[in-house]
Amino acid sequence: MEFVSKDNKVIQIINEKLLPFVRKIDEEAFYPVEFMKEIGLSGYFTSVTKKETPIRLKEITLIEETAEYCMTSAFLLWCHLATLASVRLSNNPYIKNELLPILERGEAFGGTGLSNALKYYAGLEPVRLKAERIAGGYKISGSLTNVSNLGNNHWIVILASVSHRQRVVSIIPVKLDGLVMERKTHFVGLNGSATYSCNFHNVFVPDKWIITKEADEFIKQVLPVLALYQIPLGLGVSKASIKTILNFHPNDVEVYKHLEPQPDELIKDIESIRDTTYKHAKVSDLSIILKDVLLTRLEIAKLTPRVVHVDMLYSGGKAYLNGNDSFRRLRKSYFLQNLSPTVKQLELLFY
Ligand SMILES: Cc1cc2nc3c(=O)[nH]c(=O)nc-3n(C[C@H](O)[C@H](O)[C@H](O)COP(=O)(O)OP(=O)(O)OC[C@H]3O[C@@H](n4cnc5c(N)ncnc54)[C@H](O)[C@@H]3O)c2cc1C
């Protein structure tokens, strides 16, 4: 089982800047910023000289390959790439010409606080941030429970409602008067994701940080990208589990023969979802295939826990030890169920 190409440069960066820290990321909430910087320095965030489809394929591959080794770091890449996808939709000259190049060079990083927006547009909860128009910008108040990939030199994409008819999307630096952030490190996994609760108390957001005043249209464009880019998180984790199963536990040994499902079946399912994902990525207007993308997102959310569970069964007693990779994957795989759009949100859509 090879699951197609490897990007040698990414593998080199993973080997040097990520592998030595995987346990520290998981056990000590270590945020792997040097890994992120190296990926940026090597040009993996840039959109210059490339068309939309090759950019998407490059970005999905990056997330998938990273997730094979560390889902937290792959999720951090997702956060930054989701920020880039949001910023690239803006016509605001400051954001396009000044901020985007900085983010694409990896000189600053971004996270998105858009889960609430996704739930709002699915009819599940109200918009948590309220914006009031004032001279030169907006005053924003409210709270977001979890926003990841944040730190001192970071930016956050947020959506706030101005009225029941209008919502705005902006990107703001973390160091702002009235923005109170608190680091969260008591998750069962993903503690290295630099996740913060963000409370906004009359935070002034000038017009130059407004991505768009047409938030409804923005969400239609960005949602399929966010969902598509979540799929390789599950693909990478699943591939790592399959490799563990095959490397350490040959299939022809009697004791493994009666476990269900068998690795061959899981590999077929992973390959099928992977093929579909890369096909989706080649469609230039993703909003046209939104439902297909969301269905594939749901499929990987359901498949990943099955694969990591079988990995646990094959790996036996050692998987029950602290620091074990199979158990780390099992814990982290549940994040895919609870990352918006969550399984419960997706099931509602396809019910
Ligand atoms: C480790 C981790 C990292 C995450 N990173 C991000 C991220 O980078 N960006 C992002 O947008 N989301 C992030 N999330 C949130 C995630 O995407 C999902 O939205 C969330 O985990 C699942 O939400 P839920 O629907 O189960 O309800 P929850 O969001 O857990 O909400 C549970 C209940 O609380 C209510 N509630 C939620 N927020 C508020 C609030 N502010 N005020 C009052 N009530 C509230 C909800 O309506 C609901 O009834 C992260 C979550 C985790 C666990």
Short mmCIF file of C-alpha atoms and ligand atoms in Angstrom, two decimals:
data_model
loop_
_atom_site.label_atom_id
_atom_site.label_comp_id
_atom_site.label_asym_id
_atom_site.label_seq_id
_atom_site.Cartn_x
_atom_site.Cartn_y
_atom_site.Cartn_z
CA MET A 1 0.00 0.00 0.00
CA GLU A 2 1.64 3.28 -1.05
CA PHE A 3 -1.31 5.67 -1.59
CA VAL A 4 0.46 7.53 -4.43
CA SER A 5 3.10 10.25 -4.34
CA LYS A 6 5.18 11.71 -1.55
CA ASP A 7 6.54 15.22 -1.51
CA ASN A 8 10.18 14.70 -0.53
CA LYS A 9 10.66 18.25 0.71
CA VAL A 10 7.64 17.97 3.02
CA ILE A 11 8.92 14.65 4.31
CA GLN A 12 12.33 16.23 4.99
CA ILE A 13 10.74 19.11 6.94
CA ILE A 14 8.57 16.63 8.86
CA ASN A 15 11.64 14.55 9.72
CA GLU A 16 13.67 17.51 10.93
CA LYS A 17 11.12 19.89 12.44
CA LEU A 18 8.22 17.71 13.47
CA LEU A 19 9.06 14.10 14.28
CA PRO A 20 11.35 14.96 17.23
CA PHE A 21 8.48 16.91 18.83
CA VAL A 22 5.42 14.73 18.21
CA ARG A 23 5.18 13.52 21.81
CA LYS A 24 5.91 16.97 23.21
CA ILE A 25 3.10 18.39 21.05
CA ASP A 26 0.72 15.76 22.39
CA GLU A 27 1.83 15.57 26.00
CA GLU A 28 3.13 19.06 26.79
CA ALA A 29 0.88 21.23 24.58
CA PHE A 30 3.95 22.24 22.58
CA TYR A 31 3.07 24.49 19.61
CA PRO A 32 5.34 23.50 16.66
CA VAL A 33 5.90 26.98 15.27
CA GLU A 34 9.33 26.16 13.77
CA PHE A 35 7.68 23.46 11.65
CA MET A 36 5.06 25.94 10.45
CA LYS A 37 7.75 28.54 9.66
CA GLU A 38 9.82 26.07 7.66
CA ILE A 39 6.77 25.03 5.63
CA GLY A 40 6.17 28.73 4.91
CA LEU A 41 9.82 29.40 4.03
CA SER A 42 9.73 26.49 1.60
CA GLY A 43 6.87 28.09 -0.33
CA TYR A 44 3.98 25.79 0.61
CA PHE A 45 1.64 28.64 1.53
CA THR A 46 2.23 30.78 -1.53
CA SER A 47 -0.35 31.34 -4.28
CA VAL A 48 1.98 33.40 -6.47
CA THR A 49 2.51 31.95 -9.98
CA LYS A 50 0.05 29.14 -9.41
CA LYS A 51 -3.55 28.61 -10.48
CA GLU A 52 -6.30 27.73 -8.01
CA THR A 53 -6.45 23.98 -8.67
CA PRO A 54 -2.71 23.22 -8.34
CA ILE A 55 -2.66 25.31 -5.15
CA ARG A 56 -5.49 23.23 -3.70
CA LEU A 57 -3.83 19.94 -4.62
CA LYS A 58 -0.54 21.08 -3.08
CA GLU A 59 -2.28 22.22 0.11
CA ILE A 60 -4.35 19.05 0.53
CA THR A 61 -1.28 16.88 0.02
CA LEU A 62 0.57 18.92 2.64
CA ILE A 63 -2.18 18.36 5.23
CA GLU A 64 -2.48 14.66 4.40
CA GLU A 65 1.25 13.96 4.63
CA THR A 66 1.57 15.86 7.90
CA ALA A 67 -1.45 14.10 9.42
CA GLU A 68 0.30 10.77 8.91
CA TYR A 69 2.75 11.85 11.61
CA CYS A 70 0.87 14.39 13.74
CA MET A 71 -2.77 15.32 13.40
CA THR A 72 -2.33 18.38 15.62
CA SER A 73 0.27 19.85 13.27
CA ALA A 74 -1.85 18.97 10.24
CA PHE A 75 -4.74 20.79 11.91
CA LEU A 76 -2.50 23.83 12.45
CA LEU A 77 -1.76 23.78 8.72
CA TRP A 78 -5.51 23.56 8.12
CA CYS A 79 -6.04 26.63 10.34
CA HIS A 80 -3.47 28.67 8.45
CA LEU A 81 -4.65 27.46 5.02
CA ALA A 82 -8.26 28.21 6.01
CA THR A 83 -7.11 31.72 6.90
CA LEU A 84 -5.40 32.05 3.52
CA ALA A 85 -8.51 30.76 1.72
CA SER A 86 -10.56 33.43 3.54
CA VAL A 87 -8.11 36.23 2.84
CA ARG A 88 -7.77 35.31 -0.84
CA LEU A 89 -11.51 36.01 -1.25
CA SER A 90 -11.05 39.65 -0.22
CA ASN A 91 -10.89 42.66 -2.53
CA ASN A 92 -9.73 44.93 0.26
CA PRO A 93 -6.39 46.41 -0.96
CA TYR A 94 -4.67 46.29 2.47
CA ILE A 95 -5.61 42.64 2.99
CA LYS A 96 -4.79 41.59 -0.57
CA ASN A 97 -1.58 43.52 -1.10
CA GLU A 98 -0.04 43.78 2.35
CA LEU A 99 -1.38 41.13 4.71
CA LEU A 100 -1.78 38.18 2.30
CA PRO A 101 1.91 38.14 1.23
CA ILE A 102 3.03 38.17 4.88
CA LEU A 103 0.74 35.22 5.67
CA GLU A 104 1.78 33.37 2.51
CA ARG A 105 5.45 33.70 3.42
CA GLY A 106 4.71 32.30 6.88
CA GLU A 107 5.99 35.47 8.57
CA ALA A 108 2.71 35.58 10.48
CA PHE A 109 0.06 32.91 10.99
CA GLY A 110 -3.69 32.83 11.20
CA GLY A 111 -6.59 30.93 12.68
CA THR A 112 -10.28 31.04 11.83
CA GLY A 113 -13.07 31.45 14.34
CA LEU A 114 -15.71 30.42 11.84
CA SER A 115 -17.27 27.37 13.53
CA ASN A 116 -19.97 29.57 15.01
CA ALA A 117 -20.65 31.01 11.56
CA LEU A 118 -20.96 27.53 10.06
CA LYS A 119 -23.41 26.58 12.80
CA TYR A 120 -25.32 29.83 12.30
CA TYR A 121 -25.75 29.19 8.57
CA ALA A 122 -26.86 25.63 9.37
CA GLY A 123 -29.55 27.07 11.64
CA LEU A 124 -27.94 25.63 14.79
CA GLU A 125 -27.01 28.70 16.84
CA PRO A 126 -27.03 32.52 16.75
CA VAL A 127 -24.03 34.57 15.61
CA ARG A 128 -21.94 35.01 18.78
CA LEU A 129 -20.16 38.22 17.73
CA LYS A 130 -22.09 41.47 17.29
CA ALA A 131 -20.71 44.37 15.26
CA GLU A 132 -21.74 48.00 15.54
CA ARG A 133 -20.87 50.40 12.74
CA ILE A 134 -18.87 53.40 13.99
CA ALA A 135 -16.65 55.98 12.25
CA GLY A 136 -13.86 54.21 10.33
CA GLY A 137 -14.85 50.65 11.22
CA TYR A 138 -16.82 48.43 13.59
CA LYS A 139 -17.01 47.83 17.32
CA ILE A 140 -17.23 44.08 18.05
CA SER A 141 -18.40 42.28 21.19
CA GLY A 142 -19.15 38.66 22.05
CA SER A 143 -17.21 35.42 22.46
CA LEU A 144 -15.84 32.43 20.59
CA THR A 145 -15.18 29.27 22.61
CA ASN A 146 -12.30 27.82 20.61
CA VAL A 147 -9.95 29.34 18.06
CA SER A 148 -6.75 27.46 17.22
CA ASN A 149 -3.34 28.34 15.80
CA LEU A 150 -3.07 31.59 17.75
CA GLY A 151 -0.07 33.28 19.35
CA ASN A 152 1.60 36.65 19.64
CA ASN A 153 2.11 37.31 15.95
CA HIS A 154 -1.16 35.82 14.75
CA TRP A 155 -4.37 36.92 13.05
CA ILE A 156 -7.96 35.68 13.46
CA VAL A 157 -10.71 35.51 10.85
CA ILE A 158 -14.09 36.28 12.44
CA LEU A 159 -17.68 36.80 11.35
CA ALA A 160 -19.91 39.25 13.21
CA SER A 161 -23.50 40.32 12.70
CA VAL A 162 -24.32 43.99 12.17
CA SER A 163 -28.06 43.41 11.89
CA HIS A 164 -30.35 40.49 11.12
CA ARG A 165 -29.74 41.26 7.43
CA GLN A 166 -26.01 42.01 7.39
CA ARG A 167 -22.90 40.22 8.59
CA VAL A 168 -19.25 41.18 8.07
CA VAL A 169 -16.09 39.09 7.96
CA SER A 170 -12.81 40.53 9.16
CA ILE A 171 -9.26 39.51 9.96
CA ILE A 172 -7.79 40.99 13.10
CA PRO A 173 -4.46 40.73 14.92
CA VAL A 174 -4.64 39.10 18.35
CA LYS A 175 -3.18 42.09 20.20
CA LEU A 176 -6.12 44.46 20.35
CA ASP A 177 -7.67 46.52 23.13
CA GLY A 178 -10.70 44.66 24.45
CA LEU A 179 -9.75 41.22 23.10
CA VAL A 180 -9.16 38.79 25.98
CA MET A 181 -7.77 35.38 25.07
CA GLU A 182 -7.19 32.36 27.27
CA ARG A 183 -5.15 29.32 26.23
CA LYS A 184 -6.93 25.95 26.55
CA THR A 185 -4.83 22.86 27.21
CA HIS A 186 -7.16 20.37 28.81
CA PHE A 187 -8.32 18.59 25.69
CA VAL A 188 -7.81 14.82 25.36
CA GLY A 189 -5.75 15.55 22.23
CA LEU A 190 -4.79 18.55 20.10
CA ASN A 191 -3.33 20.41 23.08
CA GLY A 192 -0.45 21.65 20.93
CA SER A 193 -2.97 23.38 18.67
CA ALA A 194 -2.59 26.74 20.46
CA THR A 195 -6.35 26.92 21.00
CA TYR A 196 -7.78 29.92 22.86
CA SER A 197 -11.14 31.15 24.00
CA CYS A 198 -11.60 34.68 22.64
CA ASN A 199 -13.73 37.29 24.37
CA PHE A 200 -14.41 40.54 22.58
CA HIS A 201 -15.31 43.66 24.59
CA ASN A 202 -15.98 46.59 22.24
CA VAL A 203 -12.99 45.72 20.07
CA PHE A 204 -12.41 48.35 17.37
CA VAL A 205 -11.92 46.80 13.92
CA PRO A 206 -10.96 49.39 11.29
CA ASP A 207 -12.24 49.12 7.72
CA LYS A 208 -8.82 48.05 6.44
CA TRP A 209 -9.26 44.70 8.23
CA ILE A 210 -12.68 43.95 6.73
CA ILE A 211 -12.45 40.96 4.38
CA THR A 212 -15.99 41.50 3.13
CA LYS A 213 -19.29 43.08 4.09
CA GLU A 214 -21.05 40.32 2.10
CA ALA A 215 -20.56 37.54 4.64
CA ASP A 216 -23.36 35.35 3.29
CA GLU A 217 -21.68 35.16 -0.14
CA PHE A 218 -18.25 34.69 1.49
CA ILE A 219 -19.44 31.65 3.49
CA LYS A 220 -20.81 30.03 0.32
CA GLN A 221 -17.34 30.28 -1.22
CA VAL A 222 -15.24 29.38 1.80
CA LEU A 223 -17.28 26.55 3.37
CA PRO A 224 -16.45 23.95 0.68
CA VAL A 225 -12.75 24.78 0.98
CA LEU A 226 -12.76 24.46 4.79
CA ALA A 227 -14.62 21.14 4.59
CA LEU A 228 -12.48 19.77 1.75
CA TYR A 229 -9.27 20.58 3.62
CA GLN A 230 -10.49 18.67 6.70
CA ILE A 231 -10.72 15.40 4.77
CA PRO A 232 -6.91 14.88 4.48
CA LEU A 233 -6.69 15.10 8.30
CA GLY A 234 -8.58 11.81 8.45
CA LEU A 235 -6.81 10.35 5.41
CA GLY A 236 -3.38 10.90 6.95
CA VAL A 237 -4.32 9.48 10.34
CA SER A 238 -6.00 6.46 8.72
CA LYS A 239 -3.01 5.77 6.49
CA ALA A 240 -0.69 5.85 9.51
CA SER A 241 -2.88 3.33 11.32
CA ILE A 242 -3.01 1.02 8.31
CA LYS A 243 0.78 1.17 8.06
CA THR A 244 1.10 0.17 11.71
CA ILE A 245 -1.29 -2.72 11.19
CA LEU A 246 0.51 -3.99 8.09
CA ASN A 247 4.07 -3.38 9.29
CA PHE A 248 3.77 -5.07 12.62
CA HIS A 249 1.00 -7.57 12.17
CA PRO A 250 1.05 -9.74 9.04
CA ASN A 251 -2.44 -10.59 7.91
CA ASP A 252 -1.89 -14.31 7.53
CA VAL A 253 -1.46 -14.85 11.28
CA GLU A 254 -4.49 -16.78 12.53
CA VAL A 255 -5.17 -14.56 15.55
CA TYR A 256 -5.79 -11.49 13.36
CA LYS A 257 -7.86 -13.25 10.70
CA HIS A 258 -11.17 -12.96 12.52
CA LEU A 259 -11.00 -9.28 13.44
CA GLU A 260 -13.55 -7.12 11.69
CA PRO A 261 -13.17 -5.13 9.54
CA GLN A 262 -10.06 -6.54 7.89
CA PRO A 263 -7.32 -4.12 6.73
CA ASP A 264 -8.00 -4.80 3.02
CA GLU A 265 -11.54 -3.53 3.37
CA LEU A 266 -10.36 -0.39 5.20
CA ILE A 267 -7.65 0.28 2.61
CA LYS A 268 -10.27 0.09 -0.16
CA ASP A 269 -12.43 2.61 1.70
CA ILE A 270 -9.52 4.97 2.35
CA GLU A 271 -8.43 4.81 -1.29
CA SER A 272 -11.95 5.48 -2.47
CA ILE A 273 -12.37 8.56 -0.24
CA ARG A 274 -8.91 9.74 -1.20
CA ASP A 275 -9.65 9.48 -4.95
CA THR A 276 -12.93 11.35 -4.50
CA THR A 277 -11.23 14.07 -2.44
CA TYR A 278 -8.57 14.74 -5.07
CA LYS A 279 -11.28 14.73 -7.77
CA HIS A 280 -13.24 17.33 -5.80
CA ALA A 281 -10.09 19.44 -5.47
CA LYS A 282 -9.83 19.68 -9.25
CA VAL A 283 -13.29 21.27 -9.64
CA SER A 284 -12.66 24.97 -10.07
CA ASP A 285 -15.89 26.28 -8.45
CA LEU A 286 -16.20 24.16 -5.34
CA SER A 287 -19.48 25.78 -4.29
CA ILE A 288 -21.19 23.86 -7.11
CA ILE A 289 -20.22 20.53 -5.50
CA LEU A 290 -20.69 21.62 -1.87
CA LYS A 291 -23.00 18.71 -1.00
CA ASP A 292 -20.56 16.18 -2.49
CA VAL A 293 -17.68 17.69 -0.53
CA LEU A 294 -19.69 17.58 2.71
CA LEU A 295 -20.67 13.97 2.06
CA THR A 296 -17.01 12.99 1.60
CA ARG A 297 -16.19 14.95 4.77
CA LEU A 298 -18.82 12.91 6.61
CA GLU A 299 -17.48 9.66 5.16
CA ILE A 300 -13.94 10.31 6.38
CA ALA A 301 -15.25 11.32 9.82
CA LYS A 302 -16.96 7.95 10.03
CA LEU A 303 -14.14 5.89 8.54
CA THR A 304 -11.23 7.29 10.60
CA PRO A 305 -12.48 6.05 14.01
CA ARG A 306 -13.03 2.59 12.49
CA VAL A 307 -9.47 2.45 11.18
CA VAL A 308 -7.83 3.68 14.39
CA HIS A 309 -9.98 1.25 16.38
CA VAL A 310 -8.73 -1.69 14.31
CA ASP A 311 -5.19 -0.34 14.80
CA MET A 312 -5.82 -0.56 18.59
CA LEU A 313 -7.06 -4.15 18.28
CA TYR A 314 -4.04 -5.23 16.24
CA SER A 315 -1.55 -3.36 18.40
CA GLY A 316 -2.74 -5.03 21.59
CA GLY A 317 -1.29 -4.33 25.03
CA LYS A 318 1.34 -1.84 23.94
CA ALA A 319 -1.39 0.42 22.54
CA TYR A 320 -2.62 0.83 26.09
CA LEU A 321 0.62 2.41 27.23
CA ASN A 322 1.10 6.15 27.61
CA GLY A 323 2.85 7.70 24.64
CA ASN A 324 1.72 5.01 22.21
CA ASP A 325 1.12 6.22 18.63
CA SER A 326 -1.97 4.06 18.02
CA PHE A 327 -3.70 5.41 21.11
CA ARG A 328 -2.64 8.98 20.23
CA ARG A 329 -4.32 8.53 16.85
CA LEU A 330 -7.45 7.10 18.51
CA ARG A 331 -7.76 10.12 20.84
CA LYS A 332 -7.12 12.65 18.11
CA SER A 333 -9.44 11.00 15.59
CA TYR A 334 -12.43 12.05 17.67
CA PHE A 335 -11.57 15.66 16.91
CA LEU A 336 -12.72 15.05 13.35
CA GLN A 337 -16.19 14.22 14.72
CA ASN A 338 -16.37 17.48 16.64
CA LEU A 339 -14.72 19.94 14.30
CA SER A 340 -17.30 22.10 12.54
CA PRO A 341 -18.98 21.05 10.36
CA THR A 342 -19.39 18.33 12.98
CA VAL A 343 -20.75 14.85 12.33
CA LYS A 344 -24.01 15.83 14.03
CA GLN A 345 -24.31 18.88 11.74
CA LEU A 346 -23.51 16.79 8.65
CA GLU A 347 -25.86 13.96 9.62
CA LEU A 348 -28.63 16.55 9.96
CA LEU A 349 -27.91 17.74 6.43
CA PHE A 350 -28.04 14.26 4.92
CA TYR A 351 -30.86 12.94 7.08
C1 LIG B 1 -9.30 21.40 20.16
C2 LIG B 1 -10.35 22.21 19.46
C3 LIG B 1 -9.96 23.18 18.55
C4 LIG B 1 -10.92 23.97 17.92
N1 LIG B 1 -10.51 24.94 17.06
C5 LIG B 1 -11.43 25.76 16.48
C6 LIG B 1 -11.02 26.82 15.62
O1 LIG B 1 -9.84 27.01 15.33
N2 LIG B 1 -12.00 27.63 15.14
C7 LIG B 1 -13.31 27.45 15.41
O2 LIG B 1 -14.13 28.24 14.95
N3 LIG B 1 -13.73 26.43 16.18
C8 LIG B 1 -12.82 25.58 16.72
N4 LIG B 1 -13.24 24.54 17.50
C9 LIG B 1 -14.70 24.29 17.64
C10 LIG B 1 -15.14 23.12 16.74
O3 LIG B 1 -14.95 23.43 15.37
C11 LIG B 1 -16.61 22.81 16.94
O4 LIG B 1 -17.43 23.89 16.64
C12 LIG B 1 -16.93 22.36 18.34
O5 LIG B 1 -15.93 21.53 18.87
C13 LIG B 1 -18.16 21.51 18.32
O6 LIG B 1 -19.14 22.27 18.63
P1 LIG B 1 -20.53 21.71 19.13
O7 LIG B 1 -21.50 21.99 18.04
O8 LIG B 1 -20.43 20.34 19.62
O9 LIG B 1 -20.86 22.65 20.27
P2 LIG B 1 -19.96 23.57 21.16
O10 LIG B 1 -19.34 24.66 20.34
O11 LIG B 1 -19.08 22.77 22.04
O12 LIG B 1 -21.13 24.20 21.97
C14 LIG B 1 -21.87 23.48 22.93
C15 LIG B 1 -23.02 24.34 23.34
O13 LIG B 1 -22.55 25.61 23.81
C16 LIG B 1 -23.12 26.66 23.05
N5 LIG B 1 -22.10 27.70 22.80
C17 LIG B 1 -21.05 27.58 21.96
N6 LIG B 1 -20.33 28.74 21.95
C18 LIG B 1 -20.96 29.59 22.79
C19 LIG B 1 -20.72 30.93 23.20
N7 LIG B 1 -19.70 31.64 22.72
N8 LIG B 1 -21.60 31.50 24.07
C20 LIG B 1 -22.65 30.81 24.56
N9 LIG B 1 -22.92 29.53 24.20
C21 LIG B 1 -22.10 28.93 23.35
C22 LIG B 1 -23.60 26.03 21.75
O14 LIG B 1 -24.71 26.70 21.17
C23 LIG B 1 -23.98 24.63 22.19
O15 LIG B 1 -25.30 24.58 22.65
C24 LIG B 1 -12.31 23.75 18.16
C25 LIG B 1 -12.70 22.74 19.05
C26 LIG B 1 -11.76 21.97 19.69
C27 LIG B 1 -12.20 20.89 20.62
#
